[in-house]
Amino acid sequence: MRLAKTGTLQGMVKAPKAPVGTNLLGVEVYVPGSPYLAKTDAAGAYFLPNMPEGTFDLVAAKSGLGNAQVEGAVVKADSRTSAPDLVLAVAEPTISALEPSNGASGSVITIRGKHFGFETQEIVKVTFSGAPAARVERPDAGTLVATVPAGAQSGNVAVDVAGIASNQVPFQVVQDFAIEPAAPELAVGKDRLLTVKARDTANRPVASPAVLWSLLSGTNLSVTPGGLVTGKGTGVSKVACRIGAIERQVDVTVFRISAVATSPAQLSLFIPPASGAAGINFPASGTLKATVTASDRADRGVTWTSDDETIKVDQAGVVTLLSGAKPGTASISAASADDPAVTARAIVAVGSAKPLHLPAIRSKTTFASEIGFYGGAGTGVAVDAAGNLYVAHNVGSGSPFHDKPQGAKVSKITPGGQRSDFVPIGTLVGATDVAVDAAGNLFVAEGIGYLAPYWGNPQGNRVLKVTPSGQISTFITKVDNPTGLTFDRAGNLYVASWNDNAIYKYSPSGEPLGKFAGGFDAQPYDIATDANDNIYVAAAMGYTNDKLYSGKKIYKVTPAGASSVFYEAPGGEPVGLAFDAEGHLWATYYNAQKLARIAPDGSAVTFPIEAD
């Protein structure tokens, strides 16, 4: 029997991509399909003894370090020959994605990639800027699940498999965050997305922070994990937002919109006349206000729209006529910003402006030239919701120095110009002012005004109530010479008493609520109320030592009763007051052909009134 000649094959296994100092002990080197197998020492050297002469292919492999192959390794009989180096193709772990790319201590991060040592169960580590993850799981070959450790800093995430490091991927560690808005509100049936503003450990903003929302308490809303809340009923619920171990909470209010109301219900604007026209050019713009009634409060916003492109309305409610506007009407809508299905409408009546023109008064009695009254004097006006004008006529013909006053009445003038005696002559001793309440009832101040020093106190001295159908009743008795009437938003009636130099307040049912203000430097004549329930008093004329004297001040009295001088008229006695839709106070002057438009800050512009 003849034995085959054999030799020894030797060589080196190398891993240049492995970390410096990697232990190469135990790399298997073998000839595929044969029993020839050797393992390397720590330096990577191997020996395959007793191999037959010939040429062989060699393979080297070790978990975590990869494998290598060479061809044509020659074995010579009775010799030790060297094979080419086997260079291991180290399988470096690779991170392809982080989900999410930010989080706080305690956040769970999913790492996608390859070569994470799943098949060989190599030791795997995950670090956050060098800090080891609090927990690492390896559910499959391409996935790692790691928990952000306490004290982690923004920087990079890296994976280490059996000492081989991966690429590094940026990761922001959230330091703190706040919920926005801080006090969220929404209407029943509506949605609102809650968001957060976060900063990382380097005090940099975090874009799209990874958060988890939940409902802590309450049953009047629902919330998705993404922060979308939906109102289901009125009330307050507590919602929580969490990033890792950091939690913030917010109270969410759900309300119900029940109504929207506009004020005024009708706004009158005028197309400007041709340039150079004398007199007063009536306004081409005005302001509407809207009140939203909700289950929690009534100060919510609205969205304004106009159905006429030549009539503009901005989101502050300012209505302006544009070029091309024509006489007629348009509709302005106010929709709740929280629930656009709830709306209200105001009408804009557009007319063509004409200069205000008063015919000259050419004949007066001696008494009229002294104190300004003449036959058929109109002393107060009011307009109801239908546009009817009511005019108080205080005296008729006759001298105040004999007989009693005569001719007092209230006229009604329809929008079409038809005139009638709404409260006829013979019913009233005097009629110094009129006012209309929210229900359309007319109130008449049965005073005699400036004539009190001459007539004394005849019967009257009361306030009458006249229903829209013309039924007359006494609403207030024992008012010493009432000269002015006005209502506040609650329906309380304020009455100016010329003789008492005071303003009295009465409930909507006529119950006396006491003296509201007084002690002006001249007797009060007309009074008016602004949108905030402040009362304005025209102190037009005083009477002392059997003599009349002029008053020039307009007082402002707050709802609490505190009075102050609002405006002092230069060279005139203000006797008539009214507010426009923009909050300007208009004042007429006794024995002066002018009007004053007074802004809320007390500044004024005076307009001349054209006369023949």
Coordinates of C-alpha atoms in Angstrom, one line a residue:
M1 CA 0.0 0.0 0.0
R2 CA 1.4 3.4 -1.0
L3 CA 0.6 6.5 1.2
A4 CA -0.2 9.9 -0.4
K5 CA 2.4 12.5 0.1
T6 CA 1.3 15.4 2.4
G7 CA 2.4 18.9 3.4
T8 CA 1.4 21.8 5.7
L9 CA -0.5 24.9 4.6
Q10 CA 0.0 28.0 6.8
G11 CA -1.3 31.6 6.6
M12 CA -2.8 34.7 8.2
V13 CA -6.3 35.9 8.7
K14 CA -6.6 39.7 8.8
A15 CA -9.5 42.1 9.5
P16 CA -8.3 45.7 8.7
K17 CA -11.7 47.2 9.2
A18 CA -12.2 45.8 12.6
P19 CA -11.4 48.0 15.7
V20 CA -7.8 48.2 16.6
G21 CA -6.9 45.4 19.0
T22 CA -9.6 43.1 17.8
N23 CA -9.0 39.5 19.0
L24 CA -8.8 37.2 16.0
L25 CA -8.6 34.0 18.1
G26 CA -10.9 31.3 16.8
V27 CA -11.4 32.3 13.2
E28 CA -12.2 29.1 11.3
V29 CA -10.1 28.4 8.2
Y30 CA -11.2 25.4 6.1
V31 CA -11.3 23.8 2.7
P32 CA -14.9 23.7 1.5
G33 CA -16.2 20.2 1.1
S34 CA -13.3 18.6 3.0
P35 CA -12.5 17.7 6.6
Y36 CA -9.6 20.1 6.7
L37 CA -10.2 22.8 9.4
A38 CA -8.1 25.0 11.5
K39 CA -8.6 27.9 13.9
T40 CA -6.5 31.0 14.2
D41 CA -4.6 32.1 17.2
A42 CA -5.1 35.6 18.7
A43 CA -2.8 37.1 16.0
G44 CA -4.7 35.4 13.2
A45 CA -2.2 32.7 12.3
Y46 CA -3.4 29.2 11.3
F47 CA -1.9 25.9 10.2
L48 CA -3.5 23.1 8.1
P49 CA -1.2 20.0 8.5
N50 CA -1.3 16.7 6.6
M51 CA -2.9 18.1 3.5
P52 CA -2.4 16.2 0.3
E53 CA -0.4 17.8 -2.5
G54 CA -2.5 20.0 -4.7
T55 CA -4.2 23.3 -5.1
F56 CA -7.1 24.2 -2.8
D57 CA -9.6 27.0 -2.1
L58 CA -9.6 28.4 1.4
V59 CA -12.4 30.0 3.4
A60 CA -12.1 32.0 6.7
A61 CA -15.1 33.0 8.8
K62 CA -16.1 34.3 12.3
S63 CA -19.3 35.7 13.5
G64 CA -19.2 39.5 13.8
L65 CA -16.0 39.7 11.7
G66 CA -17.4 38.4 8.4
N67 CA -15.6 36.0 6.1
A68 CA -12.9 35.7 3.4
Q69 CA -12.0 33.4 0.6
V70 CA -8.9 32.8 -1.5
E71 CA -8.3 30.4 -4.5
G72 CA -5.2 28.5 -5.6
A73 CA -3.5 27.8 -2.3
V74 CA -0.7 25.3 -3.2
V75 CA 0.3 22.4 -0.9
K76 CA 3.7 20.7 -1.5
A77 CA 4.7 17.3 -0.2
D78 CA 6.9 17.3 2.8
S79 CA 6.9 21.1 2.9
R80 CA 5.3 24.0 4.7
T81 CA 3.9 26.5 2.2
S82 CA 2.2 29.8 2.8
A83 CA -1.3 30.7 1.5
P84 CA -2.3 34.2 0.5
D85 CA -3.8 36.3 3.4
L86 CA -7.5 35.8 4.1
V87 CA -8.9 39.3 4.6
L88 CA -12.2 39.3 6.5
A89 CA -15.0 41.5 5.0
V90 CA -16.1 42.8 8.4
A91 CA -20.0 43.4 8.5
E92 CA -20.2 46.9 10.0
P93 CA -23.6 47.7 11.6
T94 CA -25.4 50.4 9.7
I95 CA -28.2 52.8 10.9
S96 CA -30.6 53.8 8.2
A97 CA -33.3 55.6 10.2
L98 CA -34.3 56.7 13.7
E99 CA -38.0 56.8 14.6
P100 CA -38.4 59.4 16.0
S101 CA -35.4 61.6 15.6
N102 CA -36.0 63.3 19.0
G103 CA -37.2 62.4 22.5
A104 CA -36.7 62.9 26.1
S105 CA -35.4 60.7 28.9
G106 CA -37.6 57.6 28.9
S107 CA -38.6 57.9 25.2
V108 CA -38.5 54.7 23.2
I109 CA -36.7 55.0 19.9
T110 CA -36.8 52.5 17.0
I111 CA -33.5 52.1 15.1
R112 CA -33.7 50.7 11.6
G113 CA -30.6 49.2 9.7
K114 CA -28.6 46.1 9.2
H115 CA -25.8 43.9 10.6
F116 CA -27.1 44.3 14.2
G117 CA -25.9 40.7 15.1
F118 CA -29.3 39.2 15.3
E119 CA -28.4 35.8 13.7
T120 CA -25.3 35.3 15.8
Q121 CA -26.6 37.1 18.9
E122 CA -23.5 39.2 19.2
I123 CA -23.5 41.7 22.0
V124 CA -25.1 45.0 20.9
K125 CA -24.9 48.4 22.5
V126 CA -26.7 51.7 21.7
T127 CA -25.4 55.0 22.9
F128 CA -26.9 58.6 23.0
S129 CA -23.9 60.9 22.7
G130 CA -21.9 58.3 24.5
A131 CA -24.4 57.6 27.2
P132 CA -25.6 53.9 27.1
A133 CA -29.3 53.4 26.4
A134 CA -31.4 52.5 29.4
R135 CA -32.7 49.4 27.6
V136 CA -32.0 47.8 24.2
E137 CA -34.1 45.1 22.5
R138 CA -33.4 43.4 19.2
P139 CA -36.7 42.0 17.8
D140 CA -35.4 41.2 14.3
A141 CA -32.3 41.4 12.1
G142 CA -33.0 45.0 11.0
T143 CA -34.5 46.6 14.2
L144 CA -33.3 47.8 17.5
V145 CA -35.5 49.3 20.2
A146 CA -33.7 51.6 22.6
T147 CA -34.8 53.7 25.6
V148 CA -33.3 57.2 26.0
P149 CA -31.3 57.2 29.3
A150 CA -31.6 59.9 32.0
G151 CA -29.0 62.6 31.5
A152 CA -28.7 62.1 27.8
Q153 CA -27.6 65.1 25.7
S154 CA -28.4 66.1 22.2
G155 CA -25.9 64.7 19.7
N156 CA -25.6 61.4 17.9
V157 CA -26.9 57.9 18.3
A158 CA -24.6 55.0 17.5
V159 CA -24.7 51.2 17.6
D160 CA -21.9 48.8 18.6
V161 CA -22.0 45.1 17.6
A162 CA -19.3 43.0 19.1
G163 CA -17.0 46.0 19.3
I164 CA -17.7 47.2 15.7
A165 CA -19.2 50.7 15.6
S166 CA -21.9 51.9 13.3
N167 CA -22.4 55.2 11.6
Q168 CA -23.7 58.0 13.8
V169 CA -27.1 59.6 13.3
P170 CA -28.2 63.0 14.9
F171 CA -30.7 62.9 17.7
Q172 CA -32.2 65.7 19.8
V173 CA -32.9 65.2 23.4
V174 CA -35.8 67.3 24.6
Q175 CA -35.1 69.3 27.8
D176 CA -38.6 70.9 28.2
F177 CA -41.7 71.8 26.3
A178 CA -44.9 73.8 26.6
I179 CA -48.4 73.2 25.3
E180 CA -49.9 75.7 22.8
P181 CA -52.3 77.4 23.2
A182 CA -51.9 77.7 27.0
A183 CA -55.7 77.9 27.5
P184 CA -57.3 76.1 24.5
E185 CA -61.0 76.6 23.8
L186 CA -63.4 75.2 21.1
A187 CA -67.0 75.0 20.3
V188 CA -69.2 71.9 20.7
G189 CA -68.8 69.8 17.5
K190 CA -65.6 71.5 16.4
D191 CA -62.0 70.3 16.3
R192 CA -58.8 72.0 17.4
L193 CA -55.2 70.8 17.1
L194 CA -53.1 71.2 20.2
T195 CA -49.3 71.6 19.6
V196 CA -46.2 71.9 21.7
K197 CA -43.1 74.1 21.5
A198 CA -40.0 72.2 22.7
R199 CA -36.3 72.9 23.2
D200 CA -33.5 70.4 23.5
T201 CA -30.6 70.1 26.0
A202 CA -28.6 72.6 23.9
N203 CA -31.6 75.1 24.1
R204 CA -32.3 74.7 20.4
P205 CA -35.9 74.5 19.1
V206 CA -37.1 71.0 18.3
A207 CA -39.0 70.7 15.1
S208 CA -42.0 68.2 15.2
P209 CA -41.4 66.9 18.7
A210 CA -42.6 63.3 19.2
V211 CA -45.4 63.6 21.7
L212 CA -48.3 61.5 23.0
W213 CA -51.6 63.1 24.0
S214 CA -54.2 61.6 26.3
L215 CA -57.3 62.6 28.2
L216 CA -56.7 62.8 32.0
S217 CA -60.2 63.9 33.2
G218 CA -63.5 65.1 31.9
T219 CA -66.0 63.6 29.4
N220 CA -66.9 66.6 27.2
L221 CA -64.2 66.1 24.6
S222 CA -62.1 63.5 22.9
V223 CA -58.4 63.6 22.0
T224 CA -56.3 61.6 19.6
P225 CA -52.7 60.6 20.3
G226 CA -51.7 63.3 17.8
G227 CA -53.4 66.1 19.8
L228 CA -56.6 66.7 17.8
V229 CA -59.4 67.5 20.3
T230 CA -63.1 67.4 19.5
G231 CA -65.7 69.1 21.6
K232 CA -68.6 66.9 22.6
G233 CA -70.3 68.9 25.3
T234 CA -69.8 72.1 27.4
G235 CA -67.4 72.1 30.2
V236 CA -63.7 71.8 31.0
S237 CA -61.5 68.7 30.6
K238 CA -57.8 68.1 31.4
V239 CA -55.5 66.9 28.6
A240 CA -52.0 65.6 29.1
C241 CA -49.1 65.6 26.7
R242 CA -46.0 63.4 27.3
I243 CA -42.5 63.3 25.8
G244 CA -40.7 60.4 27.5
A245 CA -40.7 61.0 31.2
I246 CA -41.8 64.7 30.8
E247 CA -45.5 65.5 31.1
R248 CA -47.4 68.7 30.8
Q249 CA -51.2 69.3 31.3
V250 CA -53.7 71.8 30.0
D251 CA -57.4 72.6 30.7
V252 CA -59.5 72.6 27.5
T253 CA -62.8 74.5 27.6
V254 CA -65.6 73.5 25.3
F255 CA -68.4 76.0 24.9
R256 CA -71.6 76.3 22.8
I257 CA -72.4 79.2 20.5
S258 CA -76.1 80.0 20.8
A259 CA -76.5 83.4 19.1
V260 CA -74.8 86.3 17.3
A261 CA -76.3 89.8 17.5
T262 CA -75.3 92.9 15.6
S263 CA -75.6 96.5 16.7
P264 CA -77.0 98.6 15.2
A265 CA -79.4 96.5 13.3
Q266 CA -79.4 99.0 10.5
L267 CA -76.5 101.3 9.6
S268 CA -77.2 104.4 7.4
L269 CA -74.5 105.5 5.1
F270 CA -74.5 108.2 2.4
I271 CA -72.8 108.5 -1.0
P272 CA -70.8 111.7 -0.8
P273 CA -72.3 114.7 -2.7
A274 CA -70.4 116.6 -5.4
S275 CA -67.3 118.4 -4.1
G276 CA -67.8 121.9 -2.9
A277 CA -71.3 121.4 -1.6
A278 CA -72.0 123.4 1.5
G279 CA -73.2 122.0 4.8
I280 CA -72.6 118.6 6.4
N281 CA -71.7 115.6 4.3
F282 CA -73.2 112.6 6.1
P283 CA -70.9 109.6 6.8
A284 CA -69.8 107.2 4.0
S285 CA -68.5 104.8 6.7
G286 CA -69.7 103.4 10.0
T287 CA -68.9 100.7 12.5
L288 CA -71.0 97.6 13.4
K289 CA -70.5 95.7 16.6
A290 CA -71.3 92.0 17.2
T291 CA -72.0 90.2 20.4
V292 CA -71.6 86.4 20.4
T293 CA -73.6 84.6 23.1
A294 CA -71.8 81.5 24.3
S295 CA -72.3 79.1 27.1
D296 CA -69.3 80.5 29.0
R297 CA -69.1 84.2 28.0
A298 CA -70.2 86.6 25.2
D299 CA -67.0 88.2 24.0
R300 CA -66.0 85.8 21.2
G301 CA -65.0 86.9 17.7
V302 CA -66.9 87.0 14.5
T303 CA -66.0 87.1 10.8
W304 CA -67.7 89.9 8.8
T305 CA -68.8 89.6 5.2
S306 CA -70.7 91.8 2.8
D307 CA -73.1 90.7 0.0
D308 CA -72.3 93.8 -2.0
E309 CA -68.8 94.3 -3.5
T310 CA -69.2 98.1 -3.4
I311 CA -69.8 98.0 0.3
K312 CA -66.6 96.9 2.2
V313 CA -66.6 95.6 5.7
D314 CA -63.3 94.8 7.5
Q315 CA -62.8 92.4 10.4
A316 CA -63.2 95.2 12.9
G317 CA -66.7 95.8 11.7
V318 CA -65.9 99.1 9.9
V319 CA -68.3 99.4 6.9
T320 CA -67.2 101.7 4.0
L321 CA -68.9 102.7 0.8
L322 CA -66.6 102.1 -2.2
S323 CA -66.6 103.7 -5.6
G324 CA -69.7 102.5 -7.5
A325 CA -72.0 102.2 -4.5
K326 CA -75.6 103.0 -5.3
P327 CA -78.6 103.9 -3.1
G328 CA -80.4 100.9 -1.7
T329 CA -79.7 98.3 0.9
A330 CA -77.1 95.6 1.5
S331 CA -76.6 92.8 4.0
I332 CA -73.6 92.6 6.3
S333 CA -73.2 89.2 8.0
A334 CA -71.4 88.4 11.2
A335 CA -70.5 84.7 11.6
S336 CA -69.2 83.2 14.8
A337 CA -65.5 82.6 14.3
D338 CA -65.9 79.4 16.4
D339 CA -69.0 78.2 14.7
P340 CA -69.6 79.8 11.3
A341 CA -73.1 78.3 11.1
V342 CA -74.3 80.7 13.8
T343 CA -74.7 84.2 12.1
A344 CA -76.5 87.5 12.4
R345 CA -77.2 90.1 9.8
A346 CA -77.2 93.9 9.8
I347 CA -78.7 96.0 7.0
V348 CA -76.8 98.9 5.5
A349 CA -79.1 101.5 4.0
V350 CA -77.3 103.6 1.4
G351 CA -78.6 107.1 0.5
S352 CA -77.3 110.1 -1.4
A353 CA -76.0 112.7 1.0
K354 CA -77.3 116.3 0.8
P355 CA -76.0 119.3 2.7
L356 CA -78.0 120.0 5.9
H357 CA -80.1 123.1 5.2
L358 CA -82.2 125.0 7.7
P359 CA -84.6 127.7 6.6
A360 CA -84.1 131.0 8.4
I361 CA -86.4 131.8 11.3
R362 CA -87.6 135.3 10.3
S363 CA -90.3 136.1 12.9
K364 CA -90.1 135.6 16.6
T365 CA -92.0 137.0 19.6
T366 CA -90.3 139.1 22.1
F367 CA -90.1 136.1 24.4
A368 CA -88.7 134.0 21.6
S369 CA -85.9 136.4 21.0
E370 CA -85.0 136.4 24.7
I371 CA -85.0 132.7 25.4
G372 CA -85.2 131.1 22.0
F373 CA -88.7 129.6 21.9
Y374 CA -91.2 130.3 19.2
G375 CA -94.5 128.8 18.0
G376 CA -94.4 125.1 17.6
A377 CA -90.8 124.5 18.8
G378 CA -89.4 121.0 18.4
T379 CA -87.4 120.0 21.5
G380 CA -86.7 116.3 21.2
V381 CA -86.6 113.5 18.6
A382 CA -86.4 109.7 18.7
V383 CA -86.4 107.0 16.1
D384 CA -87.9 103.5 16.5
A385 CA -86.6 100.3 15.0
A386 CA -89.0 100.7 12.0
G387 CA -87.5 104.1 11.2
N388 CA -90.4 106.2 12.4
L389 CA -89.4 109.6 13.7
Y390 CA -91.0 111.0 16.8
V391 CA -90.8 114.8 17.5
A392 CA -91.6 116.4 20.8
H393 CA -93.2 119.9 20.4
N394 CA -92.9 121.7 23.8
V395 CA -95.1 124.8 23.3
G396 CA -97.4 126.3 20.8
S397 CA -98.8 129.8 20.3
G398 CA -99.4 132.1 23.3
S399 CA -97.3 134.0 25.8
P400 CA -95.8 132.3 28.8
F401 CA -96.6 135.3 30.9
H402 CA -100.3 134.7 30.9
D403 CA -102.4 131.6 30.7
K404 CA -101.0 128.1 30.8
P405 CA -98.7 126.5 28.2
Q406 CA -100.5 125.2 25.2
G407 CA -99.8 123.3 22.0
A408 CA -97.6 120.5 23.4
K409 CA -97.7 117.3 21.4
V410 CA -95.7 114.5 19.8
S411 CA -95.6 114.1 16.1
K412 CA -94.9 110.9 14.2
I413 CA -93.2 111.0 10.8
T414 CA -93.0 107.7 8.8
P415 CA -89.9 106.9 6.7
G416 CA -92.0 107.9 3.7
G417 CA -92.6 111.3 5.2
Q418 CA -96.2 111.0 6.3
R419 CA -96.9 113.0 9.5
S420 CA -99.5 112.6 12.2
D421 CA -100.1 113.7 15.8
F422 CA -99.1 110.5 17.7
V423 CA -99.8 112.3 21.1
P424 CA -102.2 115.0 20.2
I425 CA -102.6 118.6 21.6
G426 CA -104.5 118.6 24.8
T427 CA -102.8 115.5 26.3
L428 CA -99.6 117.1 27.5
V429 CA -98.7 120.1 29.5
G430 CA -95.2 120.1 27.9
A431 CA -93.0 117.8 25.9
T432 CA -89.3 118.3 26.3
D433 CA -87.9 115.0 25.1
V434 CA -88.8 111.6 23.8
A435 CA -87.1 108.2 23.8
V436 CA -88.0 104.7 22.4
D437 CA -87.2 101.5 24.3
A438 CA -86.2 98.1 22.9
A439 CA -89.9 97.0 22.6
G440 CA -90.8 100.1 20.5
N441 CA -92.7 101.9 23.3
L442 CA -92.4 105.7 23.2
F443 CA -91.6 107.6 26.4
V444 CA -92.4 111.4 26.7
A445 CA -90.9 113.8 29.2
E446 CA -93.7 116.0 30.2
G447 CA -91.7 119.0 31.3
I448 CA -91.5 122.7 30.3
G449 CA -87.8 123.2 30.3
Y450 CA -86.5 126.8 30.1
L451 CA -90.0 128.1 30.8
A452 CA -90.0 126.9 34.4
P453 CA -89.0 130.2 35.9
Y454 CA -92.0 131.8 34.3
W455 CA -94.7 129.2 34.4
G456 CA -93.7 127.7 37.8
N457 CA -94.7 124.0 38.1
P458 CA -98.0 123.4 36.4
Q459 CA -99.5 119.9 36.2
G460 CA -97.3 117.5 34.4
N461 CA -93.9 116.8 35.8
R462 CA -94.1 113.2 34.8
V463 CA -93.0 110.7 32.1
L464 CA -95.6 109.1 29.9
K465 CA -95.4 105.7 28.2
V466 CA -97.1 105.4 24.8
T467 CA -97.4 101.9 23.2
P468 CA -96.9 101.4 19.4
S469 CA -100.6 101.3 19.1
G470 CA -101.0 104.7 20.8
Q471 CA -102.2 103.7 24.3
I472 CA -101.0 106.3 26.9
S473 CA -100.2 105.6 30.5
T474 CA -98.2 107.4 33.3
F475 CA -94.8 105.6 33.7
I476 CA -93.2 107.9 36.3
T477 CA -94.8 110.6 38.5
K478 CA -93.3 113.5 40.5
V479 CA -90.3 114.3 38.4
D480 CA -89.6 118.1 38.8
N481 CA -89.6 119.4 35.2
P482 CA -88.1 116.4 33.2
T483 CA -86.1 117.6 30.2
G484 CA -84.1 114.6 28.9
L485 CA -84.6 110.8 28.6
T486 CA -82.2 108.0 27.7
F487 CA -82.0 104.2 28.2
D488 CA -79.0 102.0 29.0
R489 CA -78.5 98.5 27.6
A490 CA -80.3 96.9 30.5
G491 CA -83.5 98.9 29.8
N492 CA -83.1 101.3 32.7
L493 CA -84.5 104.8 32.1
Y494 CA -82.6 107.9 33.0
V495 CA -84.5 111.2 33.4
A496 CA -82.9 114.6 33.6
S497 CA -84.7 117.0 36.0
W498 CA -84.1 120.6 35.1
N499 CA -85.4 122.1 38.3
D500 CA -83.5 119.6 40.6
N501 CA -80.3 119.8 38.5
A502 CA -80.1 116.0 38.7
I503 CA -80.4 112.8 36.8
Y504 CA -82.7 110.1 38.2
K505 CA -82.6 106.4 37.4
Y506 CA -85.6 104.1 37.0
S507 CA -85.9 100.3 36.4
P508 CA -87.5 98.9 33.2
S509 CA -90.7 98.6 35.3
G510 CA -90.6 102.2 36.5
E511 CA -89.3 101.6 40.0
P512 CA -87.3 104.5 41.3
L513 CA -83.6 103.6 41.7
G514 CA -82.6 106.9 43.2
K515 CA -80.6 109.9 42.2
F516 CA -77.9 108.9 39.7
A517 CA -76.0 112.2 39.3
G518 CA -76.4 115.9 39.8
G519 CA -74.8 119.2 40.9
F520 CA -73.8 120.3 37.4
D521 CA -72.8 123.9 36.9
A522 CA -76.0 124.5 34.8
Q523 CA -79.3 122.8 34.6
P524 CA -79.3 119.5 32.5
Y525 CA -81.3 119.5 29.3
D526 CA -80.6 116.6 27.0
I527 CA -78.9 113.3 28.0
A528 CA -77.6 110.4 25.9
T529 CA -76.0 107.0 26.5
D530 CA -72.9 105.6 24.7
A531 CA -72.2 101.9 24.0
N532 CA -70.6 101.4 27.4
D533 CA -73.6 102.8 29.3
N534 CA -71.9 106.1 30.2
I535 CA -74.5 108.9 30.4
Y536 CA -73.7 112.3 28.8
V537 CA -75.4 115.4 30.1
A538 CA -75.8 118.7 28.2
A539 CA -75.8 121.4 31.0
A540 CA -77.1 124.1 28.8
M541 CA -78.6 126.8 30.9
G542 CA -78.7 127.8 34.6
Y543 CA -81.2 129.7 36.6
T544 CA -80.4 131.6 39.8
N545 CA -81.5 134.9 41.4
D546 CA -84.4 135.1 38.9
K547 CA -82.0 135.2 36.0
L548 CA -81.0 132.7 33.3
Y549 CA -77.3 132.1 32.5
S550 CA -75.6 130.1 29.8
G551 CA -73.9 126.7 30.4
K552 CA -71.3 125.4 28.0
K553 CA -70.3 122.0 29.4
I554 CA -71.2 118.4 28.5
Y555 CA -70.7 116.0 31.5
K556 CA -69.8 112.3 31.3
V557 CA -71.3 110.1 34.1
T558 CA -70.0 106.5 34.4
P559 CA -72.3 103.6 35.2
A560 CA -71.1 103.9 38.8
G561 CA -72.3 107.5 38.9
A562 CA -68.9 109.3 38.8
S563 CA -69.2 112.5 36.8
S564 CA -66.6 114.6 35.0
V565 CA -66.5 117.4 32.4
F566 CA -66.3 115.6 29.0
Y567 CA -66.4 118.7 26.7
E568 CA -66.7 122.4 27.0
A569 CA -68.4 124.1 24.1
P570 CA -66.7 127.3 22.9
G571 CA -69.2 130.0 22.2
G572 CA -72.4 128.0 22.5
E573 CA -74.8 126.2 24.7
P574 CA -75.2 122.4 23.9
V575 CA -78.8 121.4 24.2
G576 CA -79.2 118.3 22.0
L577 CA -77.1 115.1 22.2
A578 CA -77.0 111.9 20.1
F579 CA -74.4 109.2 19.3
D580 CA -73.6 107.8 15.9
A581 CA -72.6 104.3 15.0
E582 CA -68.9 105.1 15.3
G583 CA -69.2 106.3 18.9
H584 CA -69.1 110.0 18.1
L585 CA -71.2 112.3 20.2
W586 CA -73.1 114.9 18.2
A587 CA -74.2 118.1 19.9
T588 CA -76.5 120.9 18.8
Y589 CA -76.2 124.4 20.0
Y590 CA -78.8 126.7 21.3
N591 CA -79.0 130.0 19.2
A592 CA -76.0 128.9 17.1
Q593 CA -76.0 127.6 13.6
K594 CA -73.5 124.7 14.1
L595 CA -73.1 121.1 15.1
A596 CA -70.2 119.6 17.0
R597 CA -69.0 116.0 16.4
I598 CA -67.1 115.0 19.6
A599 CA -64.8 111.9 19.5
P600 CA -64.5 109.5 22.4
D601 CA -61.3 111.2 23.6
G602 CA -63.1 114.6 23.8
S603 CA -61.7 116.2 20.7
A604 CA -64.3 117.9 18.6
V605 CA -64.9 119.1 15.0
T606 CA -67.6 121.9 14.5
F607 CA -69.7 122.0 11.4
P608 CA -71.6 125.0 10.2
I609 CA -75.2 124.6 9.4
E610 CA -76.2 126.4 6.2
A611 CA -79.1 128.8 6.7
D612 CA -80.9 131.2 4.4

